[in-house]
XYZ file of N, CA, C and O in Angstrom:
324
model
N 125.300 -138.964 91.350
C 126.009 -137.707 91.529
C 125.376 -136.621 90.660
O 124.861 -136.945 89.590
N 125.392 -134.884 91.217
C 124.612 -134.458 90.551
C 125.539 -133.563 89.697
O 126.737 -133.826 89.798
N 125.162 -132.467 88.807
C 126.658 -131.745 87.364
C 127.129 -131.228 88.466
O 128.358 -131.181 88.428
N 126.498 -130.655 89.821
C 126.966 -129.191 90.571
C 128.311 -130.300 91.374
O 129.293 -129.736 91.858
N 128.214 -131.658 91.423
C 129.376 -132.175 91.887
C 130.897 -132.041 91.681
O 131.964 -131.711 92.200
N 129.915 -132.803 89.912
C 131.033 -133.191 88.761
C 132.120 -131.644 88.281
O 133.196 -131.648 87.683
N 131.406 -130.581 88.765
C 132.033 -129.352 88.126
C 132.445 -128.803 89.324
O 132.796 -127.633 89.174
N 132.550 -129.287 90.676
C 133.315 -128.876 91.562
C 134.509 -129.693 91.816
O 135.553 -129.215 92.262
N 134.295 -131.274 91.446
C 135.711 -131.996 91.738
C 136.205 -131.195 90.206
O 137.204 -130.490 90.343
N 135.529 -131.246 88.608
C 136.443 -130.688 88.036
C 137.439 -129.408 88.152
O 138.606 -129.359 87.763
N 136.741 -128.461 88.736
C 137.653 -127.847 89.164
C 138.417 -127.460 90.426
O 138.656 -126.308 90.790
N 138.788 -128.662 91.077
C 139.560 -128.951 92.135
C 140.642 -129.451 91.197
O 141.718 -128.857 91.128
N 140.343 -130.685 90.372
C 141.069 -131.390 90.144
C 141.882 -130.781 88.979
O 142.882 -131.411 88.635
N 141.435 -129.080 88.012
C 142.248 -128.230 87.471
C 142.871 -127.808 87.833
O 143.713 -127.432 87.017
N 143.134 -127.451 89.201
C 144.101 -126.726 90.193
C 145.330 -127.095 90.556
O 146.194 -126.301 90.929
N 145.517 -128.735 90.434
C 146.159 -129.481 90.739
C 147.682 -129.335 89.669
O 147.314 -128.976 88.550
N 148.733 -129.458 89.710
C 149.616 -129.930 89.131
C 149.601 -130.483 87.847
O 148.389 -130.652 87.717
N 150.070 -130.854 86.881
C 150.741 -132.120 86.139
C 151.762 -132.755 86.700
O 151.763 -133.979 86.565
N 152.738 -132.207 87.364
C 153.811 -132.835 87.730
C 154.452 -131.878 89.393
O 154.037 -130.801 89.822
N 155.191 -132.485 89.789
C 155.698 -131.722 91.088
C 157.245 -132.144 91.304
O 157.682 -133.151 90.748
N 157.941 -131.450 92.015
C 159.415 -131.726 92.646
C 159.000 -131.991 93.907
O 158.030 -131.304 94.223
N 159.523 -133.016 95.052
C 158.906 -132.526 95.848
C 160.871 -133.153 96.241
O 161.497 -134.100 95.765
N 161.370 -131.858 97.511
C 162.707 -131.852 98.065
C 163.739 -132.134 97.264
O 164.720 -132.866 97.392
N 163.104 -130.976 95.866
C 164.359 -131.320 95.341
C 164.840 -132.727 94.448
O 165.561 -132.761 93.451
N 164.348 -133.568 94.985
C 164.785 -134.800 94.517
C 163.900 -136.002 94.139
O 164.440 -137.004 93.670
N 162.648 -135.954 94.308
C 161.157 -136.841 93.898
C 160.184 -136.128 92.944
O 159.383 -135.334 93.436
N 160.191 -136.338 91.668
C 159.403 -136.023 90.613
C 158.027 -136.792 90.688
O 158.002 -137.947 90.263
N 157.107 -136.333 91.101
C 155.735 -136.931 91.381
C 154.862 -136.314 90.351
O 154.665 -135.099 90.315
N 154.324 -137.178 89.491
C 153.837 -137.300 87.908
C 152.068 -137.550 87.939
O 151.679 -138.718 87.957
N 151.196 -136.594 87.943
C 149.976 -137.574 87.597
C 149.928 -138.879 86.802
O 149.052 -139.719 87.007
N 150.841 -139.020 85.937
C 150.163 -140.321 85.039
C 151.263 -141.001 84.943
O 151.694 -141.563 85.949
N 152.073 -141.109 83.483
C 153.725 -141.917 83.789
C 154.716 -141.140 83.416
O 154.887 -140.010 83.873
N 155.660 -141.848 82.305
C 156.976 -141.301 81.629
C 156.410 -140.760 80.272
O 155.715 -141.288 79.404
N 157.136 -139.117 80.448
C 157.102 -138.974 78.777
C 157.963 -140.077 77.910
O 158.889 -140.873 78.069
N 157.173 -139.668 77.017
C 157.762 -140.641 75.651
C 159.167 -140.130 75.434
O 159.731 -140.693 74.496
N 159.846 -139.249 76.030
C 160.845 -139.079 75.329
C 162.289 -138.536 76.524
O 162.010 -137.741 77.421
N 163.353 -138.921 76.420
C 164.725 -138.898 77.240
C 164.863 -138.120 77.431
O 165.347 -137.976 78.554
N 164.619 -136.833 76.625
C 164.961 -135.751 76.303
C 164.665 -134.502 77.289
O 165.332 -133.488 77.491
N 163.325 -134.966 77.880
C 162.678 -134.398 78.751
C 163.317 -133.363 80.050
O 164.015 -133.821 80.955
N 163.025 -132.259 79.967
C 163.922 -131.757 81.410
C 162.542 -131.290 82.040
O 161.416 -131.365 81.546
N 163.063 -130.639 83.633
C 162.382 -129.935 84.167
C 161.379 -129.022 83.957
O 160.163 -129.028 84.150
N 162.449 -127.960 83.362
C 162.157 -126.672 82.912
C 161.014 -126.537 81.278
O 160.451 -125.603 80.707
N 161.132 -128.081 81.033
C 159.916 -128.322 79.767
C 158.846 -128.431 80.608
O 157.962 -127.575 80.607
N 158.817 -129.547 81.450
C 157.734 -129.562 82.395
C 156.997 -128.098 82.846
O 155.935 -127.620 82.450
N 157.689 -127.729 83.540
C 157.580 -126.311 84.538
C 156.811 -125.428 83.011
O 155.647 -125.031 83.059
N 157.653 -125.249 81.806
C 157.117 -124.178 81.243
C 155.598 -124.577 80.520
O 154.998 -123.700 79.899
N 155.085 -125.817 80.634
C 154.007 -126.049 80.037
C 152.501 -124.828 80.652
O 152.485 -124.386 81.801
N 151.657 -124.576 79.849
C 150.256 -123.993 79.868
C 149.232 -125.874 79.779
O 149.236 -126.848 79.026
N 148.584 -125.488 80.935
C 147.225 -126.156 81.053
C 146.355 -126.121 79.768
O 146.089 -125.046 79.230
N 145.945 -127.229 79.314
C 145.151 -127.467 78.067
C 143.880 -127.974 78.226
O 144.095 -128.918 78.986
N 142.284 -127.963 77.929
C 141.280 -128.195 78.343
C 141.476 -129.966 77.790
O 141.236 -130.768 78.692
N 141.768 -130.420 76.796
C 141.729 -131.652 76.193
C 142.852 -131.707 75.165
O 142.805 -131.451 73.962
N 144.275 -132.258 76.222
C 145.232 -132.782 75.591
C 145.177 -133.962 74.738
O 144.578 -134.884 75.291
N 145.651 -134.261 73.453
C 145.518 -135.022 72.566
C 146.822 -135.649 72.251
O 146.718 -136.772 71.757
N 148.356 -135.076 72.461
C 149.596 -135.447 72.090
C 150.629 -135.188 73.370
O 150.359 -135.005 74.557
N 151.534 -135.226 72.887
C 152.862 -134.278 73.372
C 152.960 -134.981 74.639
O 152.465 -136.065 74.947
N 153.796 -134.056 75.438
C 154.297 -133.839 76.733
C 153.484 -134.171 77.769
O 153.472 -135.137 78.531
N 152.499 -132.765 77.618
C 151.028 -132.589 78.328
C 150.461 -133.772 78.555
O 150.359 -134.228 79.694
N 149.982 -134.461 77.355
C 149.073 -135.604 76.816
C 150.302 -136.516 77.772
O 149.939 -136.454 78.947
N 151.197 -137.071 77.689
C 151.952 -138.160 78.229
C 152.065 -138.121 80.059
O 151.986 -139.178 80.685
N 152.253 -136.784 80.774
C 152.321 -136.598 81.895
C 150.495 -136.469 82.440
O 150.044 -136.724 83.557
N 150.006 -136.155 81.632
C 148.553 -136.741 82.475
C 147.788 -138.026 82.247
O 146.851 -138.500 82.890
N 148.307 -138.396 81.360
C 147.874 -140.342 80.953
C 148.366 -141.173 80.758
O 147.659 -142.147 80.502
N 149.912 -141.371 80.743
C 150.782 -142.310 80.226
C 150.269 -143.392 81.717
O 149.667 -142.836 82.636
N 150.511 -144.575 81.784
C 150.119 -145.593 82.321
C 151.520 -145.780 83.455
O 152.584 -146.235 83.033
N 151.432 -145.574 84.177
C 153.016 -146.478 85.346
C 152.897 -147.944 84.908
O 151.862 -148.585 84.729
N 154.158 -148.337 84.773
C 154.727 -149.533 85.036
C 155.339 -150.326 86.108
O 156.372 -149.988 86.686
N 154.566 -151.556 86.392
C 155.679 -151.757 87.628
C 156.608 -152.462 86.676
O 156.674 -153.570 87.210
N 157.374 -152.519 85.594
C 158.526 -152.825 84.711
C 159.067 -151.761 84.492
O 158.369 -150.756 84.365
N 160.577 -151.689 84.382
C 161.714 -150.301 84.245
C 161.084 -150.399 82.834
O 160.641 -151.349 82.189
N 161.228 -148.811 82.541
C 160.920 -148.545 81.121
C 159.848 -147.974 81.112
O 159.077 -147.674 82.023
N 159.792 -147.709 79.167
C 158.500 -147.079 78.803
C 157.389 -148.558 78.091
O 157.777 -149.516 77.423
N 156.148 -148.273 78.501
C 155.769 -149.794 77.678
C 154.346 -148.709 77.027
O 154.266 -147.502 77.259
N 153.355 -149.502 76.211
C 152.127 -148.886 75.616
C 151.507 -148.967 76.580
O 151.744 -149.718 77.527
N 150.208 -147.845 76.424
C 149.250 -147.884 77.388
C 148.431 -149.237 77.271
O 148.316 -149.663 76.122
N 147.830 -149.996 78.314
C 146.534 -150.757 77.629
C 145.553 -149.847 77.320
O 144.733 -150.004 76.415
N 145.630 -148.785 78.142
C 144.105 -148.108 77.367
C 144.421 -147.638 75.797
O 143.437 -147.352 75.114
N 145.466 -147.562 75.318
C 145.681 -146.320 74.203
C 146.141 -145.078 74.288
O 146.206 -144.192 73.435
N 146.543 -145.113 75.725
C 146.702 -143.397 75.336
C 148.022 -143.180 76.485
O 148.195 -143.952 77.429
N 148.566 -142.435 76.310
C 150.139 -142.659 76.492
C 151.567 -143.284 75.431
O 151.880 -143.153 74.247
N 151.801 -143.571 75.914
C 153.407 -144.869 75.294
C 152.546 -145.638 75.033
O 152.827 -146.743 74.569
């Protein structure tokens, strides 16, 4: 693959969401569960795009790992829960 690729899916793939509603009633997540209960919508919604998330919210909704187990578990990679 050549950079002129890699810097066109990257910025496709900036365009995109962190998170979505979709009818109201299906929260569709790039990655998993924030770390924390606390979490509403309107935290979601008010976030700014970050070039290289390291913590937080941000950091958890674009890397936290899905589980097929209820709950929050650690990432295997490290990064998430």
């Amino acid at each position: 693959y050549s950079r002129a690729t890699f810097e066109v899916f990257h910025e496709a793939f900036s365009q995109l969401p962190l998170a979505t509603l979709v009818n109201q009633s299906v929260l569709v997540m790039h990655g998993g569960l924030p770390a924390s209960d606390s979490v509403k919508l309107t935290d979601i919604a008010a976030l700014t795009k970050i070039e290289k998330p390291c913590f937080g919210l941000y950091h958890d909704l674009l890397w936290a790992d899905p589980s097929p187990l209820n709950g929050r578990r650690p990432s295997p990679r490290g990064a998430g829960i």
